[in-house]
PDB file of C-alpha atoms in Angstrom:
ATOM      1  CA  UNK V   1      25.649  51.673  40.247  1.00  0.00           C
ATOM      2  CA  UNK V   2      25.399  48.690  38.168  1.00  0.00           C
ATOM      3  CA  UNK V   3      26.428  50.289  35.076  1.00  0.00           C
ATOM      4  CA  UNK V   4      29.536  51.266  36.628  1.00  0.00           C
ATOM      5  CA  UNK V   5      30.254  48.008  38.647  1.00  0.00           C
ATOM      6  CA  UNK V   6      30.091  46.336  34.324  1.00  0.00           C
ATOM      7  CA  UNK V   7      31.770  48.388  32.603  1.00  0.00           C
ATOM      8  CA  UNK V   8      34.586  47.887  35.697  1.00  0.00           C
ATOM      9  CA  UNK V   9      33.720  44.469  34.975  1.00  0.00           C
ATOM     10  CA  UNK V  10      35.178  45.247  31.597  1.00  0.00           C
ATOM     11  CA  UNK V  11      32.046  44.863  29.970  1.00  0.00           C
ATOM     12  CA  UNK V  12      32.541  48.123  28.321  1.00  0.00           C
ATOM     13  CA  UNK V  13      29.288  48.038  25.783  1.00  0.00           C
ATOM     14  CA  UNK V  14      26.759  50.527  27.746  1.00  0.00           C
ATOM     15  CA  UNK V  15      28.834  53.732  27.700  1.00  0.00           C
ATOM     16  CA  UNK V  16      25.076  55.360  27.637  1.00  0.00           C
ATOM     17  CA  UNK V  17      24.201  53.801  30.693  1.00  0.00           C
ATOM     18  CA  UNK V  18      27.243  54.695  32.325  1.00  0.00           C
ATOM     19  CA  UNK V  19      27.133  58.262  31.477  1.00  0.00           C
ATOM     20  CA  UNK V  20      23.313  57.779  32.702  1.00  0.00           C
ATOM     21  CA  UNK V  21      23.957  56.665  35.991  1.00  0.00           C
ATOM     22  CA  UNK V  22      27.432  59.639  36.081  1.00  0.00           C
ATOM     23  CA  UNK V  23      24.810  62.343  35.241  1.00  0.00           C
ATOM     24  CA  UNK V  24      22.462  60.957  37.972  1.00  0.00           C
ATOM     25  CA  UNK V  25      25.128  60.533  40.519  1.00  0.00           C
ATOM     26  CA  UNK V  26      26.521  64.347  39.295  1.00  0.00           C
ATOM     27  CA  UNK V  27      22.891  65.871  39.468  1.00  0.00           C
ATOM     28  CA  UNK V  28      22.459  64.222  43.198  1.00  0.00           C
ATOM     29  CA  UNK V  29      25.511  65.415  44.200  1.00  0.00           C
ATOM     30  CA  UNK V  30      24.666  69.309  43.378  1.00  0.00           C
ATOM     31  CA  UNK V  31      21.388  68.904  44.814  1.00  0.00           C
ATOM     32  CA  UNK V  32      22.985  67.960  48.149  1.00  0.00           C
ATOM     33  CA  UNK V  33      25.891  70.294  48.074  1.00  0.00           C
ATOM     34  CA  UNK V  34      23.467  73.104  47.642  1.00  0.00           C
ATOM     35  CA  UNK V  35      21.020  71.974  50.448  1.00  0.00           C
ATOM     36  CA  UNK V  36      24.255  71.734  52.554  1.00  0.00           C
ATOM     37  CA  UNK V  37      25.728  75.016  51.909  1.00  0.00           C
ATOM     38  CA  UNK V  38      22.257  75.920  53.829  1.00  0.00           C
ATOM     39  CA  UNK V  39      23.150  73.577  56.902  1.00  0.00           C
ATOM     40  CA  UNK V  40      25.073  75.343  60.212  1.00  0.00           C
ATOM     41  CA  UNK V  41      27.441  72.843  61.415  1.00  0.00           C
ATOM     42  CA  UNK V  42      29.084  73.641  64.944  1.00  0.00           C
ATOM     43  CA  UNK V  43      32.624  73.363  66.535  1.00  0.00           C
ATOM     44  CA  UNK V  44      34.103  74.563  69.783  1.00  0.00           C
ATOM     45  CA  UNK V  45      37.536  74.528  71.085  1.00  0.00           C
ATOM     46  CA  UNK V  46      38.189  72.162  73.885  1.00  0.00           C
ATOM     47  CA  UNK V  47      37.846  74.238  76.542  1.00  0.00           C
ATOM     48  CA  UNK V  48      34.213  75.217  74.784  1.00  0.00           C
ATOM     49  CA  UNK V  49      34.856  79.328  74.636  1.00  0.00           C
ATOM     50  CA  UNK V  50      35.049  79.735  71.066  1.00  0.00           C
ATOM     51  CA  UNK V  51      31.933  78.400  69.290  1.00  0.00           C
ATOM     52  CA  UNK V  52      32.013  78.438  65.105  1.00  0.00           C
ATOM     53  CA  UNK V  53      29.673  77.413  62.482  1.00  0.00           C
ATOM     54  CA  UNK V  54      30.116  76.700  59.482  1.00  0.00           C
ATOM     55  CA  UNK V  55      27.959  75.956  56.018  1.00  0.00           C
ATOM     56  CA  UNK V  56      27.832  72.513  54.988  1.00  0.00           C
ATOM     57  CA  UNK V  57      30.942  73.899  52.594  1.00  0.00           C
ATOM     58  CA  UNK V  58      33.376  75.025  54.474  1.00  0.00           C
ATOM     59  CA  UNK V  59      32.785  78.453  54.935  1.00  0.00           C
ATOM     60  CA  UNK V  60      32.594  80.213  58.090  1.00  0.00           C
ATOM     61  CA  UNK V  61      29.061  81.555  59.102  1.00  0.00           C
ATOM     62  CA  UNK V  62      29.711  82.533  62.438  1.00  0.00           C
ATOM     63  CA  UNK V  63      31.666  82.915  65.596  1.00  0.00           C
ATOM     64  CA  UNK V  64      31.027  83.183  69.272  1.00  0.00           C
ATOM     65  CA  UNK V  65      33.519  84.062  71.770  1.00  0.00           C
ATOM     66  CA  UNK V  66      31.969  83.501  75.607  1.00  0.00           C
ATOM     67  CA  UNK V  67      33.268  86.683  77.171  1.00  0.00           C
ATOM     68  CA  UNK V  68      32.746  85.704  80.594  1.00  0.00           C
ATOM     69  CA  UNK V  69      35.545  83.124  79.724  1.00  0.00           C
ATOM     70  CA  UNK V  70      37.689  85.590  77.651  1.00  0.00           C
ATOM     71  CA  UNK V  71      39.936  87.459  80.601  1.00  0.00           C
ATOM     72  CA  UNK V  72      40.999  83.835  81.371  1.00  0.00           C
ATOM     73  CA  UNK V  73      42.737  83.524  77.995  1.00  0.00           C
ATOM     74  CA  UNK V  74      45.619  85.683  76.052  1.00  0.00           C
ATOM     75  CA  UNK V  75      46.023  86.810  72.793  1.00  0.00           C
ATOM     76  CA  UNK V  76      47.910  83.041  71.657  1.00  0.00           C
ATOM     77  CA  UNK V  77      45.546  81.144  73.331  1.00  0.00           C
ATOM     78  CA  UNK V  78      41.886  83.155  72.240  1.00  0.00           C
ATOM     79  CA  UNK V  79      43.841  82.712  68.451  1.00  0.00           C
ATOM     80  CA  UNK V  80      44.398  78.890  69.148  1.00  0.00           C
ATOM     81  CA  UNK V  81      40.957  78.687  70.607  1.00  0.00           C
ATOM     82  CA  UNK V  82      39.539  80.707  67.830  1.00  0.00           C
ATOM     83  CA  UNK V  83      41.471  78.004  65.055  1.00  0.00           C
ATOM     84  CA  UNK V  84      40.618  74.977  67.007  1.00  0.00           C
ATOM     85  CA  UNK V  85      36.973  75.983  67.118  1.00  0.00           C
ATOM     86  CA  UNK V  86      36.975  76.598  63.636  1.00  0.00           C
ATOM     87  CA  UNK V  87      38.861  73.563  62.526  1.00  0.00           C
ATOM     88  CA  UNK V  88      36.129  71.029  64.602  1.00  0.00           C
ATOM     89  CA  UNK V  89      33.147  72.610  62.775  1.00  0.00           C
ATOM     90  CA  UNK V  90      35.200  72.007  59.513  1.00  0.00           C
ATOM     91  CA  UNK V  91      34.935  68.393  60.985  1.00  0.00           C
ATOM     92  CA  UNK V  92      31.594  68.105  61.771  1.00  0.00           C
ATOM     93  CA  UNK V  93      31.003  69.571  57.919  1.00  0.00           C
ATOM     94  CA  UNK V  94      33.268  66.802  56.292  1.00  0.00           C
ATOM     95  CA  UNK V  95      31.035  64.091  58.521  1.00  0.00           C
ATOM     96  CA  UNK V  96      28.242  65.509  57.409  1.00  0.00           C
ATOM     97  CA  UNK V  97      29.729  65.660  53.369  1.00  0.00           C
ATOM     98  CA  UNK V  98      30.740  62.144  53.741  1.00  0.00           C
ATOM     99  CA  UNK V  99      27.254  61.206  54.787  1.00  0.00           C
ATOM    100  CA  UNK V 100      26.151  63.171  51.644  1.00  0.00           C
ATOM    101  CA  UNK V 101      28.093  61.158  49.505  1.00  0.00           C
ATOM    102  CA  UNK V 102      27.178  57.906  51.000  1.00  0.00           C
ATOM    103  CA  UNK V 103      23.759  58.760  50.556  1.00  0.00           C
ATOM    104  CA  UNK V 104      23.863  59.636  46.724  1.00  0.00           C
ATOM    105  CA  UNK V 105      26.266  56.653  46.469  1.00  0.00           C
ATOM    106  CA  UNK V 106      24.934  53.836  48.700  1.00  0.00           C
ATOM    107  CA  UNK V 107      28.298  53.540  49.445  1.00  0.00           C
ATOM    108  CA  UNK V 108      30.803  55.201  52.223  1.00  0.00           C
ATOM    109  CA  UNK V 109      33.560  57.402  51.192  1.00  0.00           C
ATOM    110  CA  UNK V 110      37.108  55.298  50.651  1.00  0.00           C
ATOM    111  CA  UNK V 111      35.035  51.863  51.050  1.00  0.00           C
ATOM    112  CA  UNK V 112      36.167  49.084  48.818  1.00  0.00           C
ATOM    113  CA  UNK V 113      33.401  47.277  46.955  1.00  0.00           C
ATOM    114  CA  UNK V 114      33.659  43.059  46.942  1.00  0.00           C
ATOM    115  CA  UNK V 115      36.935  43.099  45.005  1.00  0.00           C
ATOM    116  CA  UNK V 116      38.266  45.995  47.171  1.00  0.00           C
ATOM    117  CA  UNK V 117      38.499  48.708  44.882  1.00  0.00           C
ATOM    118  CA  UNK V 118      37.724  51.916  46.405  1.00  0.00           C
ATOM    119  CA  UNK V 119      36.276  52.929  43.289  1.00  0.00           C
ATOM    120  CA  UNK V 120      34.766  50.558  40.473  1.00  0.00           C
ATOM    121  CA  UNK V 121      36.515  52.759  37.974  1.00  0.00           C
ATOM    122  CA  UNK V 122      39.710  52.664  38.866  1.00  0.00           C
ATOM    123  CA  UNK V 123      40.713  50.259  36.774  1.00  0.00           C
ATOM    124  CA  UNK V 124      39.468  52.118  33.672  1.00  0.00           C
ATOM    125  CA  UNK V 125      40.795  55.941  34.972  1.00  0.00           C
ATOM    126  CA  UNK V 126      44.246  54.281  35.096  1.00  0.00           C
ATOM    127  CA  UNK V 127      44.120  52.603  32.103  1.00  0.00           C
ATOM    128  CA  UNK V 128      42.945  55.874  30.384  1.00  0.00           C
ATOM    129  CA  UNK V 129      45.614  57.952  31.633  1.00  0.00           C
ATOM    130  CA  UNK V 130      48.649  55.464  30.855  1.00  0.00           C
ATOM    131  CA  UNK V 131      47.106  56.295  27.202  1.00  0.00           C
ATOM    132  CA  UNK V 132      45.363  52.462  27.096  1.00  0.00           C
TER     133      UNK V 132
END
């Protein structure tokens, strides 16, 4: 991260190690997006008779309706259950994604660094798209 924390800095002179230490962040980040898309991360409803997993992506690997439980429920509430299950393994998976990211990054997702930019290019992203 020191590259990037310079040329921030505005010392703008090692481009190469910048674009060294991108590709290195970039390459870490595929490596743990693919071995989450192999994680199962679980949700339930509140009342816990929908279960659903999910991949470390987002997508939906399973889903487990207790059917003891189910005469208790109607059609509304088994499809709230059903969405609320769904949307707390989506949770658990963007916990687990910002722990991803913190790891590749040594830093947490939406921190500010010393000078309390979120993001020690910032500065730079803005001035490139104003055209500067």
């Amino acid at each position: 991260m020191r590259h990037i924390k310079a040329f921030a800095e505005g010392r703008r002179n090692d481009a190469d190690g910048l674009l060294r230490e991108a590709d290195g962040w970039a390459r870490a980040m595929t490596g743990a997006l693919g071995e989450l898309e192999e994680e199962r991360l679980a949700g339930t409803d509140p009342s816990e008779v929908v279960r659903a997993e999910v991949s470390g992506t987002g997508r939906l690997r399973g889903l487990s309706i207790d059917p003891r439980r189910l005469r208790d429920l109607d059609g509304v509430q088994l499809a709230r259950a059903v969405l609320e299950a769904i949307d707390a393994a989506h949770l658990a998976m963007e916990e687990r994604l910002a722990q991803a990211v913190q790891d590749v990054t040594g830093q947490a997702p939406g921190a500010a660094d010393a000078e309390g930019a979120a993001d020690p290019l910032d500065g730079h992203i803005r001035d490139v798209l104003r055209g500067g």
